[in-house]
Amino acid sequence: MGDEANKVGDGTGRAADESVVAKADVAVLKEVLDGRWIEVRDTARAFELVEYDPPAYELSTEEHRARVLERLKELAASGIPQIGFPKSSGGQNDIGGGMIAIEMMGYRDLSLMVKAGVQWGLFAGAITALGTEKHHAEHLQPAIDLELLGSFAMTESGHGSDVQALRTTATYLPESEEFEVHTPDPTARKEYIGNAARDGRLAVVFAQLITPGGEHGVHALLVPIRDELGQPKPGVTIADAGRKAGLNGVDNGRLSFDHVRVPRSALLDRYGHVDADGSYSSPIESPNRRFFTMLGTLVRGRVSVAGAALSATKLAQTIAIRRGLRRRQFDRAGGEGEVTLLDYQSHQRRLLPDLAATYALNFAQEELARTLHDLWTAEGERDEHAQRELEARAAGLKAVATWHATSTIQACREACGGAGYMAENVLPQLKADTDVFTTFEGDNTVLLQLVGKGLLTGYRQEFEDLDTIGTVRFVAENVVAVAIERTAARNVIQRLTAGRRDGDAHLRDRAWHLTMLEDREKHLVETLAARLRVRSKEVDDPFRVFNTTQSHLLTAAQAHVERTVLEAFLAGIDRCPDPGTTALLDKLCDLYVLSLLERDRGWYLEHNRITDRRAKDITRTVDELCFELRPHAGDLVDAFAIPDQWITAPIAHDDSIS
């Protein structure tokens, strides 16, 4: 180790010799990782299926779907899904706990997790959030208890991310007091709809609402799609989406409607009501704001996807690191036996920076769930600014967490060599099942654009009324003042920044870490706003203006998300009661930040934030941190507390492997 590289420079009281960390307490690590909903997580860990076999390639599509449905029934009987629903429907009104419960299924069967998410997160969640008391009384209890299986029919063949442009129509007919739901052309067919191909009987259908008074934008209606015998209802066409790359226990299907009549009460009318005579009313006057408010109530699905992706990532890392601690390869010089894989620097580099990022994202996910829960359960009128900021944070974290899952599971597969390619060792199934996470519940690139829009507009009241082109015009006409808003760890950050130093600060100086990430975010947003303003004067086409700055927008959004993730990591460390465990988390945090700086060192060099020598020192320090964390790798994955019976990969258990 280099001499100065192991000295503390941030004044936070970390050990003087940072290469030495006392053995962490795994129980404390688990408690800190589990956070506020530790009891919910432990309840989920204790839940056992009557017969549990891991997902298998040998199952036919029908066999897989049937098995997942049986598991879903067992899960419903456990009482776990009820956690997040209102007490009036037999739940505990623990919104955060409900999301965590679904997230935990990502450890064991992602088809089960997704089907649970469709049933309770999307279908029953939409009834809860968009419906009124009459809908709750009639449908919520059967949906929660699994007496009524349902679908969430939003995405269309021609429109996925652009929900406002959906083409399915729901036209009100005053003479019969009914809505006529119709698919006007093939592009309006509902696509990739979970529970539609096999099990769903009722669908929450998103359609353009039309009354005699005009069009009112996208609203949701309850539309029966099957009868009691499982046959399609008259006017409803159901097609099986077929076998997928993964998640084949989920019955995705396609839905089309040929002038299907449903009663006026089918409209989920919390935010838009139609009287018997066809008169339309809404508590939200602005159509755009009404649309964003309705979609905002469904943000829990996005949060759950990010959490489940992290669960799958933790399982992959547990398998790969346990393998790396057992597998030996090539003789050590001096005849001392073969070398353990994780002793190789290249192997440490493959796995440990990603493990640090998983810890960081774990704390960010817990912080997001906490914020959502507190905001939604607070008495009084909900803070719209806070709601818009929450939605953008959920979008950004979902994008970063699911991309992290995709790259990390691949790295784990490679780190396990040929054994990692074997189906019995789970990693190929994890790859296949999580691949679509970057796409559903919002395409990641589109979600980062939402984050960027929030940064440019400061989540102001105009936020909902601005599409992409409107955002360009807003920036062209208004001063964009970039302010770093703290999302977590405000007190600890104030302590750190109070002692912030100018100049060439120590590489493990936490205040310097914050400065670097904050400075990059601020610079990217400010220069993005400047580019948009200049281009708006040069080109009389807002789309071209946006299109030529889109990559800049995405980079700024990702920089913002990574800074907020660091803050959540610091908040998690601050909650840790054990000094030895705190020291280990500090070291992981160092690795997380310095890996980001190493990845983006080209930008920091181009913008004169670091010197050439500094860039080389960052890489050297990342190597040192990997070496220092290697003795703790087993404890770090053990702290995920994944029950051994859920880790079915033989390479994670067989001590005889050499």
Short mmCIF file of N, CA and C in Angstrom, two decimals, residues 317-380:
data_model
loop_
_atom_site.label_atom_id
_atom_site.label_comp_id
_atom_site.label_asym_id
_atom_site.label_seq_id
_atom_site.Cartn_x
_atom_site.Cartn_y
_atom_site.Cartn_z
N GLN A 317 -24.61 -12.06 -6.96
CA GLN A 317 -23.34 -11.73 -6.31
C GLN A 317 -23.00 -12.72 -5.20
N THR A 318 -24.02 -13.19 -4.50
CA THR A 318 -23.78 -14.20 -3.47
C THR A 318 -23.22 -15.48 -4.10
N ILE A 319 -23.81 -15.90 -5.20
CA ILE A 319 -23.32 -17.11 -5.89
C ILE A 319 -21.90 -16.91 -6.38
N ALA A 320 -21.64 -15.77 -7.04
CA ALA A 320 -20.32 -15.54 -7.66
C ALA A 320 -19.23 -15.36 -6.61
N ILE A 321 -19.52 -14.66 -5.54
CA ILE A 321 -18.49 -14.43 -4.53
C ILE A 321 -18.22 -15.70 -3.72
N ARG A 322 -19.27 -16.45 -3.41
CA ARG A 322 -19.02 -17.73 -2.74
C ARG A 322 -18.20 -18.65 -3.64
N ARG A 323 -18.49 -18.63 -4.91
CA ARG A 323 -17.68 -19.41 -5.86
C ARG A 323 -16.24 -18.93 -5.86
N GLY A 324 -16.06 -17.61 -5.87
CA GLY A 324 -14.71 -17.05 -5.89
C GLY A 324 -13.92 -17.34 -4.63
N LEU A 325 -14.61 -17.58 -3.52
CA LEU A 325 -13.95 -17.92 -2.26
C LEU A 325 -13.63 -19.40 -2.15
N ARG A 326 -14.22 -20.23 -3.01
CA ARG A 326 -14.02 -21.68 -2.96
C ARG A 326 -13.12 -22.18 -4.08
N ARG A 327 -13.31 -21.65 -5.24
CA ARG A 327 -12.62 -22.14 -6.43
C ARG A 327 -11.15 -21.73 -6.41
N ARG A 328 -10.27 -22.67 -6.75
CA ARG A 328 -8.83 -22.40 -6.82
C ARG A 328 -8.33 -22.67 -8.24
N GLN A 329 -7.33 -21.89 -8.64
CA GLN A 329 -6.84 -22.02 -10.01
C GLN A 329 -5.39 -21.57 -10.09
N PHE A 330 -4.52 -22.39 -10.63
CA PHE A 330 -3.10 -22.12 -10.86
C PHE A 330 -2.30 -22.09 -9.55
N ASP A 331 -1.10 -22.67 -9.63
CA ASP A 331 -0.26 -22.78 -8.44
C ASP A 331 0.30 -21.43 -8.02
N ARG A 332 0.38 -21.25 -6.72
CA ARG A 332 1.03 -20.08 -6.15
C ARG A 332 2.53 -20.29 -6.19
N ALA A 333 3.29 -19.26 -6.44
CA ALA A 333 4.75 -19.37 -6.47
C ALA A 333 5.26 -19.89 -5.13
N GLY A 334 6.24 -20.77 -5.19
CA GLY A 334 6.81 -21.31 -3.96
C GLY A 334 6.16 -22.59 -3.52
N GLY A 335 5.27 -23.14 -4.37
CA GLY A 335 4.66 -24.41 -4.04
C GLY A 335 3.70 -24.38 -2.88
N GLU A 336 3.01 -23.25 -2.67
CA GLU A 336 2.08 -23.11 -1.53
C GLU A 336 0.65 -23.48 -1.90
N GLY A 337 0.47 -24.17 -3.00
CA GLY A 337 -0.87 -24.57 -3.39
C GLY A 337 -1.49 -23.62 -4.40
N GLU A 338 -2.70 -23.98 -4.85
CA GLU A 338 -3.37 -23.17 -5.86
C GLU A 338 -3.96 -21.89 -5.25
N VAL A 339 -4.15 -20.92 -6.11
CA VAL A 339 -4.61 -19.60 -5.67
C VAL A 339 -6.14 -19.53 -5.71
N THR A 340 -6.73 -19.04 -4.63
CA THR A 340 -8.18 -18.81 -4.60
C THR A 340 -8.54 -17.71 -5.60
N LEU A 341 -9.62 -17.91 -6.35
CA LEU A 341 -9.97 -16.97 -7.40
C LEU A 341 -10.06 -15.53 -6.91
N LEU A 342 -10.66 -15.34 -5.76
CA LEU A 342 -10.88 -13.97 -5.30
C LEU A 342 -9.60 -13.31 -4.82
N ASP A 343 -8.49 -14.06 -4.78
CA ASP A 343 -7.21 -13.44 -4.47
C ASP A 343 -6.61 -12.75 -5.68
N TYR A 344 -7.11 -13.07 -6.86
CA TYR A 344 -6.62 -12.41 -8.07
C TYR A 344 -7.23 -11.01 -8.17
N GLN A 345 -6.37 -10.03 -8.47
CA GLN A 345 -6.86 -8.65 -8.58
C GLN A 345 -7.93 -8.52 -9.66
N SER A 346 -7.75 -9.22 -10.77
CA SER A 346 -8.72 -9.12 -11.85
C SER A 346 -10.09 -9.63 -11.40
N HIS A 347 -10.10 -10.67 -10.57
CA HIS A 347 -11.36 -11.21 -10.08
C HIS A 347 -12.01 -10.25 -9.08
N GLN A 348 -11.19 -9.65 -8.24
CA GLN A 348 -11.71 -8.63 -7.32
C GLN A 348 -12.32 -7.47 -8.09
N ARG A 349 -11.62 -7.06 -9.15
CA ARG A 349 -12.11 -5.97 -9.98
C ARG A 349 -13.44 -6.31 -10.65
N ARG A 350 -13.61 -7.56 -11.01
CA ARG A 350 -14.85 -8.00 -11.63
C ARG A 350 -16.05 -7.86 -10.69
N LEU A 351 -15.84 -8.16 -9.42
CA LEU A 351 -16.96 -8.35 -8.51
C LEU A 351 -17.13 -7.27 -7.45
N LEU A 352 -16.04 -6.76 -6.90
CA LEU A 352 -16.18 -5.93 -5.70
C LEU A 352 -16.68 -4.50 -5.97
N PRO A 353 -16.27 -3.81 -7.03
CA PRO A 353 -16.89 -2.50 -7.29
C PRO A 353 -18.40 -2.60 -7.51
N ASP A 354 -18.83 -3.65 -8.20
CA ASP A 354 -20.28 -3.85 -8.38
C ASP A 354 -20.96 -4.13 -7.04
N LEU A 355 -20.28 -4.86 -6.16
CA LEU A 355 -20.86 -5.13 -4.84
C LEU A 355 -21.03 -3.83 -4.05
N ALA A 356 -20.04 -2.94 -4.15
CA ALA A 356 -20.15 -1.64 -3.49
C ALA A 356 -21.34 -0.85 -4.05
N ALA A 357 -21.53 -0.92 -5.37
CA ALA A 357 -22.66 -0.22 -5.99
C ALA A 357 -23.99 -0.82 -5.54
N THR A 358 -24.04 -2.14 -5.36
CA THR A 358 -25.27 -2.77 -4.88
C THR A 358 -25.61 -2.28 -3.48
N TYR A 359 -24.61 -2.17 -2.61
CA TYR A 359 -24.85 -1.62 -1.28
C TYR A 359 -25.38 -0.19 -1.39
N ALA A 360 -24.75 0.61 -2.23
CA ALA A 360 -25.19 2.00 -2.39
C ALA A 360 -26.64 2.06 -2.86
N LEU A 361 -26.97 1.25 -3.87
CA LEU A 361 -28.33 1.25 -4.41
C LEU A 361 -29.33 0.69 -3.41
N ASN A 362 -28.90 -0.26 -2.57
CA ASN A 362 -29.77 -0.77 -1.52
C ASN A 362 -30.23 0.36 -0.60
N PHE A 363 -29.29 1.19 -0.17
CA PHE A 363 -29.64 2.30 0.72
C PHE A 363 -30.51 3.34 0.00
N ALA A 364 -30.24 3.56 -1.28
CA ALA A 364 -31.06 4.50 -2.04
C ALA A 364 -32.48 3.98 -2.22
N GLN A 365 -32.60 2.68 -2.46
CA GLN A 365 -33.92 2.07 -2.60
C GLN A 365 -34.72 2.16 -1.31
N GLU A 366 -34.07 1.88 -0.19
CA GLU A 366 -34.75 1.97 1.11
C GLU A 366 -35.17 3.40 1.41
N GLU A 367 -34.32 4.34 1.08
CA GLU A 367 -34.65 5.75 1.29
C GLU A 367 -35.84 6.18 0.43
N LEU A 368 -35.88 5.69 -0.81
CA LEU A 368 -36.99 6.02 -1.70
C LEU A 368 -38.30 5.44 -1.18
N ALA A 369 -38.27 4.18 -0.74
CA ALA A 369 -39.48 3.56 -0.18
C ALA A 369 -39.95 4.32 1.06
N ARG A 370 -39.01 4.74 1.88
CA ARG A 370 -39.34 5.50 3.09
C ARG A 370 -40.01 6.83 2.71
N THR A 371 -39.44 7.52 1.73
CA THR A 371 -39.98 8.82 1.31
C THR A 371 -41.39 8.66 0.74
N LEU A 372 -41.57 7.65 -0.12
CA LEU A 372 -42.88 7.41 -0.71
C LEU A 372 -43.91 7.09 0.37
N HIS A 373 -43.55 6.20 1.28
CA HIS A 373 -44.47 5.82 2.34
C HIS A 373 -44.88 7.03 3.18
N ASP A 374 -43.91 7.84 3.59
CA ASP A 374 -44.21 8.99 4.44
C ASP A 374 -45.05 10.03 3.71
N LEU A 375 -44.77 10.22 2.42
CA LEU A 375 -45.52 11.20 1.65
C LEU A 375 -46.97 10.76 1.45
N TRP A 376 -47.16 9.47 1.18
CA TRP A 376 -48.50 8.97 0.86
C TRP A 376 -49.35 8.71 2.09
N THR A 377 -48.72 8.57 3.24
CA THR A 377 -49.50 8.33 4.46
C THR A 377 -49.65 9.58 5.31
N ALA A 378 -49.04 10.69 4.87
CA ALA A 378 -49.15 11.95 5.62
C ALA A 378 -50.58 12.47 5.54
N GLU A 379 -51.04 13.06 6.61
CA GLU A 379 -52.38 13.63 6.62
C GLU A 379 -52.38 14.96 5.89
N GLY A 380 -53.52 15.31 5.33
CA GLY A 380 -53.64 16.57 4.63
C GLY A 380 -53.34 16.42 3.15
#
